[in-house]
């Protein structure tokens, strides 16, 4: 099967020029436009493609024999439907052919495993479909008014009132109606109260979440809270879940490292340059992804590890930060476990002058419509890290990788935030379970859209193994105390994300398994601890 990342924009107005350059940077390999006139509207579809799957990219917008128009931005890793396709067909063609032959949009979108956003114009029905995958891993923004609609992968601060498309289902616009008001085909697991007309619910995830949580009386930790990692792994309670976590995460990493062109961004044909880069703080999330990636990346290829540090404001040319030392220590552990792998550690040092310039010229537009202090610090950190420009072994180097792996989602799923400890202490396991569910439901609007926009600005595809559908279903099917144990006497470098730490320990990451969580904005030293992350940033 062959597919590619395509950047998209569907406009019923001339504002496309505001973010055309950003769309082209996201999809630098092929770009084109297509115009449709329907019921007094002029619809302009624009597609820009980054090639990440198969023998060759497929151009977009993709117009079929009936005049239907598809803009597809995603990676299909598996289908729950039997699709009529050859191994050489791109995802774009498979999806377009299925819909052109009368297939159901609702059935198709519930069958896809993998991140996506989609815009599809059904010529016969004169309807427009818009949506993001049920986890919301790919950015999509919109502005809806009575007679104008903008839908775009990335925006610009001069385009007013853009909002994240909610990752709560598929939206259907009837272009025969007097007003552009969408119907919502809602993912059944979201259960959000909203004002949309909902003709149908779509089942995607199994109903596996624990809705009523009692005290974990049967847990070995309830009976003996002095056990170390080796002792915990000897108990069936944790051994089985650790085995399953490693299984599902390994599958996820395998798909995201092997479904990728054999040529890097610099080369036209198969090469031995790095195809995979990892956003690498050296903490447990990125360390485990790096170790698993080494199992599947070809043995003669390097893996690029991207570590970013910002200049200390009161100390010019000082780029020392907590994450830099951590990543150096974890790299030594990886070298011991994978002695034949070539690891390229890219030290990315960002002076204050460059930070201010790039934030004003580019990054603030990518972060938009988000606007908090936290959005600023995380967005800037990820933009510079994913650019991949720094020094490797003392020499200037820029990663040629098309694919970036990130540990996004691990904290929300496995209980990594320190505030979970206070919630458990004050309110018990039921409240902690509710907080984990709430945090997971907020990921699309709070994190993933922004992170996708800033990372993909460098023409790389961001892939998030911890947010694979099968991994998510497994983890969310566990009780909170099976994921973490954020209570005394276990410290934060053990109790938080306990299940993940046990998996890392079993695989040999003995030191990384015991590292405390450190937020990217503090580990890279971009954030000012005196600022409130939820306040509106005056730098954006």
Coordinates of C-alpha atoms in Angstrom, one line a residue:
X1 CA 0.0 0.0 0.0
X2 CA 1.2 3.5 -0.8
X3 CA 0.2 6.8 0.7
X4 CA 1.5 10.2 1.4
X5 CA 0.9 13.3 3.6
X6 CA -1.1 15.9 1.8
X7 CA -1.7 19.4 2.9
X8 CA -5.1 20.8 2.3
X9 CA -7.2 23.8 2.1
X10 CA -10.8 24.3 1.0
X11 CA -11.8 27.9 0.6
X12 CA -15.0 29.8 -0.3
X13 CA -13.1 33.1 -0.1
X14 CA -9.8 34.6 -1.5
X15 CA -7.9 34.4 1.8
X16 CA -5.8 31.4 0.8
X17 CA -2.8 33.6 0.1
X18 CA -2.3 34.3 3.8
X19 CA -1.1 30.8 4.6
X20 CA -0.1 29.5 1.2
X21 CA 3.6 29.5 2.1
X22 CA 3.0 27.6 5.3
X23 CA 1.0 24.9 3.4
X24 CA 3.7 24.6 0.8
X25 CA 6.3 24.1 3.6
X26 CA 4.2 21.4 5.1
X27 CA 3.9 19.6 1.8
X28 CA 6.9 20.5 -0.4
X29 CA 6.8 17.7 -2.9
X30 CA 3.7 18.4 -5.0
X31 CA 1.1 21.1 -5.0
X32 CA -1.9 22.0 -7.1
X33 CA -5.4 23.6 -6.9
X34 CA -8.9 22.8 -8.2
X35 CA -11.9 25.0 -8.5
X36 CA -15.6 24.0 -8.3
X37 CA -18.7 26.2 -8.7
X38 CA -21.7 25.0 -6.9
X39 CA -24.9 26.8 -6.0
X40 CA -23.4 30.2 -6.2
X41 CA -20.3 29.2 -4.2
X42 CA -16.8 29.2 -5.6
X43 CA -14.9 26.4 -3.9
X44 CA -11.1 26.5 -4.2
X45 CA -9.3 23.3 -3.1
X46 CA -5.6 23.5 -2.7
X47 CA -3.4 20.5 -1.9
X48 CA 0.3 20.3 -0.9
X49 CA 1.9 16.9 -0.4
X50 CA 4.8 15.5 1.6
X51 CA 5.7 12.0 0.4
X52 CA 5.8 9.6 3.3
X53 CA 4.5 6.3 1.8
X54 CA 4.8 4.1 -1.3
X55 CA 6.6 4.3 -4.6
X56 CA 5.6 7.8 -5.5
X57 CA 3.3 10.6 -4.3
X58 CA -0.2 11.1 -5.6
X59 CA -1.2 14.6 -6.5
X60 CA -4.0 16.4 -4.8
X61 CA -6.7 17.7 -4.9
X62 CA -7.7 14.2 -6.3
X63 CA -10.7 14.5 -8.6
X64 CA -12.4 11.3 -9.6
X65 CA -14.4 10.4 -12.8
X66 CA -17.6 11.8 -11.2
X67 CA -16.1 15.1 -10.2
X68 CA -15.8 14.4 -6.5
X69 CA -12.8 16.1 -4.9
X70 CA -10.7 14.6 -2.1
X71 CA -8.1 16.3 0.1
X72 CA -6.5 13.6 2.4
X73 CA -3.8 14.3 5.0
X74 CA -3.0 11.1 6.8
X75 CA -1.3 7.7 7.2
X76 CA -3.5 4.6 6.9
X77 CA -1.8 1.8 8.8
X78 CA -4.7 -0.7 8.5
X79 CA -8.3 -1.0 7.4
X80 CA -11.2 -2.8 9.1
X81 CA -12.8 -3.1 5.6
X82 CA -11.8 -5.3 2.7
X83 CA -10.7 -2.7 0.2
X84 CA -10.3 -3.1 -3.5
X85 CA -6.8 -2.0 -4.0
X86 CA -3.4 -3.1 -5.2
X87 CA -0.2 -2.9 -3.1
X88 CA 0.9 0.1 -5.3
X89 CA -2.2 2.2 -4.8
X90 CA -2.0 5.2 -2.6
X91 CA -4.3 5.8 0.3
X92 CA -5.7 8.7 -1.6
X93 CA -6.8 6.5 -4.6
X94 CA -8.2 3.8 -2.4
X95 CA -10.3 6.2 -0.4
X96 CA -11.5 8.1 -3.5
X97 CA -12.3 4.9 -5.4
X98 CA -14.3 3.5 -2.4
X99 CA -16.4 6.7 -2.2
X100 CA -16.8 7.1 -5.9
X101 CA -18.2 3.6 -6.1
X102 CA -20.9 4.4 -3.6
X103 CA -19.2 3.5 -0.4
X104 CA -20.3 5.1 2.9
X105 CA -18.2 7.9 4.3
X106 CA -19.2 7.0 7.8
X107 CA -18.3 3.3 7.3
X108 CA -15.0 4.2 5.7
X109 CA -13.8 6.6 8.4
X110 CA -14.6 4.2 11.2
X111 CA -12.6 1.5 9.4
X112 CA -9.3 3.5 9.2
X113 CA -6.5 3.0 11.8
X114 CA -4.1 5.9 11.5
X115 CA -4.0 9.7 11.9
X116 CA -5.8 11.8 9.3
X117 CA -7.8 14.9 8.5
X118 CA -10.1 14.9 5.5
X119 CA -12.0 17.3 3.2
X120 CA -14.3 15.6 0.6
X121 CA -16.7 17.2 -1.8
X122 CA -19.4 14.9 -3.0
X123 CA -20.4 16.3 -6.4
X124 CA -23.7 14.3 -6.8
X125 CA -25.0 15.1 -3.3
X126 CA -23.5 18.6 -3.3
X127 CA -22.2 18.1 0.3
X128 CA -18.9 18.7 1.9
X129 CA -17.4 16.4 4.5
X130 CA -14.8 17.7 7.0
X131 CA -13.2 15.8 9.9
X132 CA -10.2 14.7 11.9
X133 CA -9.4 11.2 13.2
X134 CA -11.0 10.3 16.6
X135 CA -7.8 11.1 18.5
X136 CA -7.2 14.4 16.6
X137 CA -3.6 13.8 15.6
X138 CA -3.6 15.9 12.4
X139 CA -4.3 19.7 12.5
X140 CA -7.4 21.1 10.9
X141 CA -8.8 24.6 11.4
X142 CA -11.9 26.3 10.2
X143 CA -13.9 29.5 10.1
X144 CA -17.7 29.1 9.5
X145 CA -20.0 32.0 8.7
X146 CA -23.3 32.2 7.0
X147 CA -22.0 32.2 3.4
X148 CA -18.3 31.6 3.8
X149 CA -16.3 28.6 4.9
X150 CA -12.5 28.3 5.4
X151 CA -11.0 24.9 6.3
X152 CA -7.2 24.7 6.4
X153 CA -4.4 22.6 7.9
X154 CA -2.6 25.7 9.1
X155 CA -3.6 29.3 9.6
X156 CA -2.3 32.8 9.9
X157 CA -3.0 35.5 12.5
X158 CA -4.4 37.8 9.8
X159 CA -7.2 35.3 9.2
X160 CA -9.7 36.1 12.0
X161 CA -11.7 33.7 14.1
X162 CA -10.0 30.5 13.1
X163 CA -10.8 27.6 15.4
X164 CA -9.6 24.0 15.8
X165 CA -12.0 21.6 14.1
X166 CA -13.3 19.5 17.0
X167 CA -12.1 15.9 16.8
X168 CA -15.5 14.7 17.9
X169 CA -16.8 13.2 14.6
X170 CA -17.4 13.9 10.9
X171 CA -19.0 17.2 9.8
X172 CA -21.3 17.3 6.8
X173 CA -22.2 20.6 5.1
X174 CA -25.2 20.6 2.7
X175 CA -24.3 23.2 0.0
X176 CA -27.9 23.3 -1.1
X177 CA -29.0 24.8 2.2
X178 CA -29.4 28.5 2.8
X179 CA -26.7 28.6 5.5
X180 CA -23.5 26.7 6.0
X181 CA -24.4 24.8 9.1
X182 CA -22.8 21.4 9.6
X183 CA -24.4 18.3 10.8
X184 CA -22.2 16.2 13.2
X185 CA -21.7 12.4 12.9
X186 CA -20.3 12.1 16.4
X187 CA -17.7 9.6 17.6
X188 CA -19.6 7.7 20.2
X189 CA -16.7 7.7 22.7
X190 CA -16.6 11.5 22.9
X191 CA -20.0 12.2 24.5
X192 CA -19.7 15.9 24.3
X193 CA -22.7 18.2 24.7
X194 CA -22.9 20.4 21.7
X195 CA -25.3 22.4 19.6
X196 CA -24.8 20.4 16.3
X197 CA -27.6 18.4 14.7
X198 CA -26.5 14.8 15.2
X199 CA -28.1 12.4 12.7
X200 CA -26.0 9.4 13.8
X201 CA -23.2 8.3 16.2
X202 CA -20.2 6.5 14.9
X203 CA -18.5 3.6 16.9
X204 CA -14.7 3.7 16.8
X205 CA -13.2 2.7 20.1
X206 CA -14.5 -0.2 22.2
X207 CA -16.3 0.9 25.4
X208 CA -13.4 -0.2 27.5
X209 CA -12.9 2.7 29.9
X210 CA -13.4 2.1 33.6
X211 CA -16.4 4.3 34.6
X212 CA -16.7 3.2 38.2
X213 CA -13.5 2.9 40.2
X214 CA -13.3 1.3 43.7
X215 CA -10.2 1.2 45.8
X216 CA -7.6 -1.3 44.4
X217 CA -7.8 -3.7 47.3
X218 CA -6.5 -6.6 45.3
X219 CA -3.4 -4.8 44.0
X220 CA -0.1 -6.1 45.2
X221 CA 0.9 -2.5 45.9
X222 CA -2.0 -2.1 48.3
X223 CA -0.6 -5.0 50.3
X224 CA 3.1 -4.2 50.0
X225 CA 4.2 -0.7 48.9
X226 CA 7.9 -1.4 49.4
X227 CA 8.4 -3.4 46.3
X228 CA 11.1 -2.3 43.7
X229 CA 10.8 -2.7 39.9
X230 CA 12.4 -6.2 39.8
X231 CA 10.0 -7.4 42.5
X232 CA 6.9 -5.9 40.8
X233 CA 7.8 -7.5 37.5
X234 CA 7.8 -10.9 39.2
X235 CA 4.1 -10.5 40.0
X236 CA 1.5 -11.7 37.5
X237 CA -0.6 -8.5 38.0
X238 CA 2.1 -6.3 36.4
X239 CA 3.9 -8.9 34.3
X240 CA 0.9 -9.5 32.0
X241 CA 0.2 -5.8 31.5
X242 CA 3.9 -5.0 30.9
X243 CA 4.0 -7.7 28.2
X244 CA 0.9 -6.2 26.6
X245 CA 2.2 -2.7 26.7
X246 CA 5.5 -3.7 25.1
X247 CA 3.6 -5.7 22.4
X248 CA 1.2 -2.8 21.4
X249 CA 3.9 -0.1 21.6
X250 CA 6.3 -2.2 19.5
X251 CA 3.6 -2.7 16.9
X252 CA 2.9 1.0 16.8
X253 CA 6.6 1.9 16.5
X254 CA 7.1 -0.7 13.8
X255 CA 4.4 0.7 11.6
X256 CA 5.6 4.3 12.1
X257 CA 9.2 3.5 11.2
X258 CA 8.8 1.0 8.4
X259 CA 6.0 2.6 6.4
X260 CA 8.2 5.3 5.0
X261 CA 10.0 6.0 1.7
X262 CA 13.4 4.4 1.3
X263 CA 14.9 7.8 0.3
X264 CA 15.5 10.7 2.8
X265 CA 14.5 14.3 2.1
X266 CA 17.8 14.9 0.3
X267 CA 17.8 11.9 -2.0
X268 CA 15.7 10.7 -4.9
X269 CA 16.5 7.0 -4.6
X270 CA 17.2 4.5 -1.7
X271 CA 20.0 5.8 0.5
X272 CA 21.6 5.1 3.9
X273 CA 20.9 8.5 5.4
X274 CA 18.6 8.8 8.4
X275 CA 14.9 8.4 7.6
X276 CA 13.7 8.6 11.2
X277 CA 14.3 11.4 13.8
X278 CA 13.1 11.3 17.4
X279 CA 12.3 14.3 19.5
X280 CA 14.7 13.3 22.3
X281 CA 14.8 14.8 25.8
X282 CA 16.4 11.6 27.2
X283 CA 13.4 11.0 29.4
X284 CA 11.6 7.7 29.6
X285 CA 9.1 8.4 26.8
X286 CA 11.6 9.3 24.1
X287 CA 14.2 6.7 25.4
X288 CA 11.7 3.8 25.0
X289 CA 10.7 5.0 21.6
X290 CA 14.3 5.2 20.6
X291 CA 15.1 1.7 21.8
X292 CA 12.1 0.2 20.0
X293 CA 12.7 2.1 16.8
X294 CA 16.2 0.6 16.7
X295 CA 14.6 -2.8 16.3
X296 CA 12.9 -1.8 13.1
X297 CA 15.0 0.8 11.4
X298 CA 17.4 -0.8 8.9
X299 CA 20.7 -1.7 10.6
X300 CA 22.9 0.4 8.2
X301 CA 20.9 3.6 8.8
X302 CA 21.4 6.0 11.6
X303 CA 18.6 7.3 13.9
X304 CA 18.7 11.1 14.5
X305 CA 18.0 12.2 18.1
X306 CA 16.9 15.8 18.3
X307 CA 17.6 17.7 21.5
X308 CA 16.9 21.4 21.9
X309 CA 18.3 24.0 24.3
X310 CA 17.7 27.7 24.6
X311 CA 20.2 30.4 25.6
X312 CA 19.9 31.5 29.2
X313 CA 18.6 35.1 29.1
X314 CA 21.2 36.5 31.6
X315 CA 24.1 34.3 30.4
X316 CA 25.0 34.7 26.7
X317 CA 26.2 31.6 24.8
X318 CA 25.2 29.4 27.7
X319 CA 23.0 26.6 26.5
X320 CA 23.3 24.2 29.4
X321 CA 19.9 22.8 30.4
X322 CA 18.6 19.8 32.3
X323 CA 17.5 17.9 29.2
X324 CA 20.9 18.2 27.6
X325 CA 22.6 16.3 30.4
X326 CA 19.7 13.8 30.6
X327 CA 19.9 13.0 26.9
X328 CA 23.7 12.5 27.1
X329 CA 23.2 10.0 29.9
X330 CA 20.4 8.1 28.2
X331 CA 22.3 8.0 24.9
X332 CA 25.1 6.1 26.7
X333 CA 22.4 3.6 27.8
X334 CA 21.1 3.2 24.3
X335 CA 24.6 2.7 23.0
X336 CA 25.1 -0.2 25.5
X337 CA 21.8 -1.8 24.5
X338 CA 22.2 -1.2 20.8
X339 CA 26.0 -1.3 20.2
X340 CA 25.8 -1.6 16.4
X341 CA 23.3 1.3 15.9
X342 CA 24.6 4.6 14.8
X343 CA 22.9 7.3 16.9
X344 CA 23.2 10.9 15.7
X345 CA 22.6 13.2 18.7
X346 CA 21.8 16.6 17.2
X347 CA 22.5 19.4 19.8
X348 CA 20.2 22.2 18.8
X349 CA 21.2 25.4 20.5
X350 CA 19.0 28.4 20.0
X351 CA 20.1 32.0 20.8
X352 CA 17.6 34.5 22.1
X353 CA 17.8 36.7 19.1
X354 CA 16.9 33.8 16.8
X355 CA 14.1 32.7 19.1
X356 CA 12.5 36.2 19.0
X357 CA 12.8 36.5 15.2
X358 CA 11.4 33.1 14.3
X359 CA 8.6 33.4 16.8
X360 CA 7.5 36.7 15.3
X361 CA 8.0 35.8 11.6
X362 CA 6.7 32.2 11.7
X363 CA 5.9 30.4 14.9
X364 CA 3.2 32.6 16.2
X365 CA 1.2 32.0 13.0
X366 CA 1.6 28.3 13.4
X367 CA 0.5 28.3 17.1
X368 CA -2.6 30.4 16.2
X369 CA -5.4 30.2 17.2
X370 CA -3.9 29.0 20.5
X371 CA -2.3 31.8 22.5
X372 CA -1.2 31.0 26.1
X373 CA 2.2 31.2 27.6
X374 CA 2.4 27.4 27.5
X375 CA 1.5 27.3 23.8
X376 CA 4.3 29.8 23.2
X377 CA 7.0 27.9 25.0
X378 CA 6.0 24.4 23.8
X379 CA 5.3 25.6 20.2
X380 CA 8.7 27.3 20.0
X381 CA 10.5 24.3 21.5
X382 CA 8.9 21.9 19.1
X383 CA 9.5 24.1 16.1
X384 CA 13.2 24.4 16.7
X385 CA 13.6 20.8 17.7
X386 CA 11.8 19.5 14.6
X387 CA 13.8 21.8 12.3
X388 CA 16.6 19.5 13.2
X389 CA 19.4 22.0 12.6
X390 CA 22.3 21.9 15.0
X391 CA 25.6 20.1 15.7
X392 CA 26.4 16.4 15.5
X393 CA 29.8 15.4 16.8
X394 CA 30.9 19.0 16.7
X395 CA 29.9 19.6 13.0
X396 CA 26.9 21.4 11.6
X397 CA 24.2 19.0 10.7
X398 CA 20.5 19.1 9.6
X399 CA 18.5 15.9 9.8
X400 CA 17.3 14.6 6.4
X401 CA 14.5 12.5 8.0
X402 CA 11.0 12.7 6.7
X403 CA 9.5 11.3 9.8
X404 CA 9.6 12.5 13.4
X405 CA 8.6 10.3 16.3
X406 CA 7.3 12.0 19.5
X407 CA 6.3 10.8 22.9
X408 CA 3.1 12.9 22.9
X409 CA 0.2 11.3 24.8
X410 CA 2.2 9.2 27.2
X411 CA 1.6 11.5 30.2
X412 CA -2.2 11.7 29.6
X413 CA -2.6 8.0 29.1
X414 CA -0.2 6.6 31.7
X415 CA -0.5 9.2 34.5
X416 CA 2.7 11.2 34.1
X417 CA 1.7 14.6 35.4
X418 CA 2.7 15.5 39.0
X419 CA -0.8 17.0 39.7
X420 CA -2.3 13.5 39.5
X421 CA -0.6 12.8 42.9
X422 CA -2.5 15.6 44.6
X423 CA -5.8 14.6 43.0
X424 CA -5.4 11.0 44.2
X425 CA -4.4 12.2 47.7
X426 CA -7.4 14.6 48.1
X427 CA -10.1 12.8 46.2
X428 CA -9.3 9.1 45.5
X429 CA -9.0 6.8 42.5
X430 CA -12.4 7.6 41.1
X431 CA -11.4 11.3 40.7
X432 CA -8.0 10.3 39.2
X433 CA -9.7 8.1 36.7
X434 CA -12.0 11.0 35.7
X435 CA -9.1 13.3 35.4
X436 CA -7.2 10.9 33.1
X437 CA -10.3 10.6 30.9
X438 CA -10.7 14.4 30.8
X439 CA -7.1 15.0 29.9
X440 CA -7.2 12.4 27.1
X441 CA -10.3 14.1 25.7
X442 CA -8.6 17.5 25.6
X443 CA -5.5 16.3 23.7
X444 CA -6.8 17.3 20.2
X445 CA -7.6 20.9 21.1
X446 CA -5.0 21.5 23.7
X447 CA -1.9 19.8 22.2
X448 CA -2.1 17.8 19.0
X449 CA -3.3 20.4 16.5
X450 CA -0.7 22.9 17.6
X451 CA 2.1 20.3 17.7
X452 CA 1.3 19.0 14.3
X453 CA 1.3 22.5 12.8
X454 CA 4.7 23.6 14.3
X455 CA 6.5 20.3 13.6
X456 CA 5.3 19.8 10.1
X457 CA 6.3 23.3 9.1
X458 CA 9.7 21.8 8.2
X459 CA 8.3 19.3 5.7
X460 CA 8.4 16.4 8.1
X461 CA 5.6 14.0 9.2
X462 CA 5.0 13.9 12.9
X463 CA 4.1 10.5 14.2
X464 CA 3.0 9.7 17.7
X465 CA 3.4 6.0 18.7
X466 CA 1.8 6.4 22.1
X467 CA -1.4 7.5 20.4
X468 CA -1.8 4.4 18.2
X469 CA -5.4 3.2 18.4
X470 CA -4.6 -0.3 19.6
X471 CA -2.2 1.1 22.3
X472 CA -4.8 3.7 23.4
X473 CA -7.6 1.0 23.7
X474 CA -5.3 -1.2 25.8
X475 CA -4.2 1.5 28.2
X476 CA -7.6 3.1 28.6
X477 CA -9.0 -0.4 29.4
X478 CA -6.8 -0.5 32.5
X479 CA -7.8 0.8 35.9
X480 CA -5.8 3.9 36.9
X481 CA -3.8 2.0 39.5
X482 CA -2.7 -0.5 36.8
X483 CA -1.2 2.5 34.9
X484 CA 0.4 4.5 37.8
X485 CA 0.7 4.6 41.5
X486 CA 1.2 8.3 42.4
X487 CA 1.3 8.0 46.1
X488 CA 3.7 7.6 49.0
X489 CA 6.1 6.0 49.5
X490 CA 6.7 5.8 45.7
X491 CA 8.4 9.0 44.5
X492 CA 7.6 10.7 41.2
X493 CA 10.4 8.9 39.4
X494 CA 8.6 5.6 40.0
X495 CA 4.9 6.0 40.8
X496 CA 4.0 8.3 37.9
X497 CA 3.8 6.2 34.7
X498 CA 4.6 3.1 36.7
X499 CA 3.6 0.7 34.0
X500 CA 5.7 2.4 31.4
X501 CA 8.7 2.5 33.7
X502 CA 8.3 -1.2 34.3
X503 CA 8.3 -1.9 30.6
X504 CA 11.4 0.3 30.1
X505 CA 13.2 -1.5 33.0
X506 CA 12.4 -4.9 31.5
X507 CA 13.8 -3.9 28.2
X508 CA 17.1 -2.8 29.8
X509 CA 16.6 1.0 30.2
X510 CA 17.4 0.7 33.9
X511 CA 18.5 4.3 34.4
X512 CA 16.0 6.0 32.1
X513 CA 13.2 4.0 33.8
X514 CA 13.8 6.0 37.0
X515 CA 14.1 9.5 35.5
X516 CA 11.5 12.0 36.9
X517 CA 9.2 13.7 34.5
X518 CA 10.5 17.1 33.3
X519 CA 8.3 19.2 31.1
X520 CA 9.8 20.2 27.7
X521 CA 9.5 23.9 28.4
X522 CA 11.5 23.6 31.6
X523 CA 13.9 20.9 30.4
X524 CA 15.0 23.1 27.5
X525 CA 15.0 26.2 29.6
X526 CA 12.7 28.3 27.3
X527 CA 10.0 28.8 30.0
X528 CA 10.1 31.3 32.9
X529 CA 8.9 29.6 36.0
X530 CA 7.5 32.8 37.3
X531 CA 4.9 32.9 34.5
X532 CA 1.6 31.2 34.6
X533 CA 1.3 28.8 31.6
X534 CA -2.4 29.4 31.2
X535 CA -2.1 33.2 30.9
X536 CA -2.4 34.8 27.5
X537 CA 1.1 35.3 26.1
X538 CA 2.1 38.9 25.0
X539 CA 4.8 37.4 22.8
X540 CA 2.3 35.8 20.3

